[in-house]
């Protein structure tokens, strides 16, 4: 547990992956207090949300907004090292008191799986892999045509462990 948590670059890669490719594209909440929102456009009308109304937050759009993430279409794990990620707009598991109760378990499970996969295997894109990745506009979000890759048994296991724990990328 401590070893995986100490792998800062692995953590940044997982966070950046979740920023660019969240499982869900929106979060939903129910209004409990009447709230007046400003107009969405300069010539628009204010919007009043009443108790009981359902609200959907498009966090996929927030995660891809250049206002919050410079060069949002670029996969850049380093953005999670410099403290420039605004926690109010990074919400792959939700936010606030209704955040997913299993988020820490899911993150740890993903990191352990990635560690052992990269420790024991070389991963390459398959000829069926679409680069750049094209997402289906569906729920849940998934790659159009699937996600294809090749796994080959790795000969040297130590190099991946050193790369992940020392903050270097793995290709």
Coordinates of C-alpha atoms in Angstrom, one line a residue:
X1 CA 0.0 0.0 0.0
X2 CA 2.7 2.5 1.0
X3 CA 4.9 1.5 -2.1
X4 CA 2.0 2.1 -4.5
X5 CA 1.0 5.4 -2.8
X6 CA 4.6 6.5 -2.9
X7 CA 4.7 6.3 -6.7
X8 CA 3.9 9.9 -7.5
X9 CA 4.2 9.6 -11.3
X10 CA 1.8 6.6 -11.3
X11 CA -0.6 8.7 -9.3
X12 CA -0.3 11.6 -11.8
X13 CA -0.8 9.3 -14.8
X14 CA -4.0 7.8 -13.3
X15 CA -5.3 11.3 -12.4
X16 CA -4.6 12.6 -15.8
X17 CA -6.2 9.6 -17.4
X18 CA -9.3 10.2 -15.3
X19 CA -9.3 13.8 -16.3
X20 CA -9.2 13.1 -20.0
X21 CA -11.4 9.9 -19.9
X22 CA -13.8 9.9 -17.0
X23 CA -16.1 6.9 -16.6
X24 CA -19.2 9.1 -16.6
X25 CA -19.6 12.4 -18.5
X26 CA -21.7 14.2 -16.0
X27 CA -22.6 14.3 -12.3
X28 CA -26.2 14.7 -11.2
X29 CA -27.6 16.5 -8.1
X30 CA -31.0 17.5 -6.8
X31 CA -31.6 21.1 -5.9
X32 CA -32.6 21.7 -2.2
X33 CA -32.7 25.5 -2.2
X34 CA -34.0 27.9 -4.9
X35 CA -31.1 29.4 -6.7
X36 CA -30.9 32.0 -9.4
X37 CA -28.0 31.4 -11.9
X38 CA -26.6 34.1 -14.2
X39 CA -27.5 34.0 -17.9
X40 CA -25.5 31.4 -19.9
X41 CA -25.0 33.9 -22.7
X42 CA -24.6 37.7 -22.7
X43 CA -28.1 38.2 -24.2
X44 CA -29.7 35.3 -22.2
X45 CA -32.1 35.3 -19.2
X46 CA -31.1 34.2 -15.7
X47 CA -32.1 30.6 -14.8
X48 CA -33.9 29.8 -11.6
X49 CA -33.5 26.3 -10.2
X50 CA -36.1 25.2 -7.7
X51 CA -36.0 22.6 -5.0
X52 CA -36.5 19.1 -6.4
X53 CA -35.0 20.0 -9.8
X54 CA -32.3 17.7 -11.1
X55 CA -29.1 19.3 -12.2
X56 CA -26.4 17.7 -14.4
X57 CA -22.8 18.9 -14.2
X58 CA -20.9 18.1 -17.3
X59 CA -17.5 17.4 -15.7
X60 CA -16.2 15.9 -19.0
X61 CA -16.5 19.4 -20.4
X62 CA -15.0 21.0 -17.3
X63 CA -12.0 18.6 -17.6
X64 CA -11.5 19.6 -21.2
X65 CA -11.9 23.4 -20.6
X66 CA -8.7 25.5 -21.3
X67 CA -9.9 27.9 -18.6
X68 CA -9.0 25.3 -16.0
X69 CA -6.5 23.1 -17.8
X70 CA -3.9 24.6 -20.2
X71 CA -3.7 22.5 -23.4
X72 CA -6.7 20.3 -22.2
X73 CA -6.4 17.9 -25.1
X74 CA -2.8 17.0 -24.3
X75 CA -2.1 14.1 -22.0
X76 CA 0.1 15.8 -19.4
X77 CA 0.5 14.0 -16.0
X78 CA 2.9 16.8 -14.9
X79 CA 0.0 19.1 -14.4
X80 CA -0.8 17.1 -11.2
X81 CA 2.7 17.9 -9.8
X82 CA 2.6 21.7 -9.8
X83 CA -0.6 22.2 -7.8
X84 CA -2.3 24.0 -10.6
X85 CA -5.3 21.5 -10.7
X86 CA -8.3 23.1 -9.2
X87 CA -10.0 20.5 -7.0
X88 CA -13.4 22.2 -7.6
X89 CA -13.3 21.3 -11.3
X90 CA -11.4 17.9 -11.1
X91 CA -14.2 15.5 -10.2
X92 CA -13.9 12.0 -11.8
X93 CA -15.6 10.5 -8.7
X94 CA -17.9 13.4 -7.9
X95 CA -17.3 16.2 -5.4
X96 CA -18.3 17.3 -2.0
X97 CA -20.3 15.2 0.5
X98 CA -21.7 13.0 -2.2
X99 CA -18.3 11.9 -3.7
X100 CA -18.2 8.2 -4.6
X101 CA -17.6 6.2 -1.4
X102 CA -15.4 3.8 -3.3
X103 CA -13.1 6.3 -5.0
X104 CA -10.0 5.5 -2.9
X105 CA -10.5 1.7 -3.3
X106 CA -11.0 2.2 -7.1
X107 CA -7.9 4.3 -7.4
X108 CA -5.7 1.9 -5.4
X109 CA -7.1 -1.1 -7.4
X110 CA -6.3 0.7 -10.7
X111 CA -2.8 1.6 -9.6
X112 CA -2.0 -1.9 -8.4
X113 CA -3.3 -3.4 -11.7
X114 CA -1.2 -0.9 -13.7
X115 CA 1.9 -1.6 -11.6
X116 CA 1.7 -5.4 -12.1
X117 CA 0.7 -5.1 -15.7
X118 CA 3.7 -2.8 -16.5
X119 CA 6.0 -4.7 -14.3
X120 CA 5.4 -8.0 -16.0
X121 CA 4.4 -7.0 -19.6
X122 CA 5.3 -4.7 -22.4
X123 CA 2.2 -3.0 -23.8
X124 CA 1.9 -1.9 -27.4
X125 CA -1.0 -0.5 -29.4
X126 CA -2.6 -3.1 -31.8
X127 CA -3.2 -2.3 -35.5
X128 CA -6.9 -2.0 -34.6
X129 CA -6.1 0.8 -32.1
X130 CA -7.4 4.2 -33.2
X131 CA -4.8 7.0 -32.6
X132 CA -6.0 9.5 -31.5
X133 CA -8.6 7.8 -29.4
X134 CA -12.2 8.5 -30.6
X135 CA -14.9 8.3 -27.9
X136 CA -18.4 7.2 -28.6
X137 CA -21.0 9.7 -27.5
X138 CA -22.7 7.2 -25.2
X139 CA -23.2 6.3 -21.6
X140 CA -20.9 5.0 -20.3
X141 CA -18.2 6.6 -22.4
X142 CA -16.0 4.2 -24.3
X143 CA -13.7 4.1 -27.3
X144 CA -15.3 3.9 -30.7
X145 CA -14.3 0.5 -32.1
X146 CA -13.0 -0.8 -28.8
X147 CA -9.6 -0.5 -27.1
X148 CA -7.0 -2.8 -28.5
X149 CA -3.5 -3.5 -27.3
X150 CA -0.9 -6.2 -27.3
X151 CA 0.8 -7.7 -24.2
X152 CA 4.2 -9.3 -24.2
X153 CA 6.0 -10.9 -21.3
X154 CA 8.6 -8.5 -20.0
X155 CA 12.2 -9.7 -19.6
X156 CA 13.4 -7.1 -17.0
X157 CA 11.0 -6.3 -14.1
X158 CA 13.2 -3.9 -12.2
X159 CA 13.3 -1.1 -14.9
X160 CA 9.5 -0.4 -14.6
X161 CA 9.6 -0.4 -10.8
X162 CA 12.4 2.1 -10.9
X163 CA 10.7 4.3 -13.6
X164 CA 7.4 4.5 -11.7
X165 CA 8.9 5.2 -8.3
X166 CA 11.5 7.7 -9.5
X167 CA 8.9 9.8 -11.4
X168 CA 9.9 8.9 -15.0
X169 CA 7.4 8.0 -17.7
X170 CA 7.0 4.5 -19.0
X171 CA 6.6 3.9 -22.8

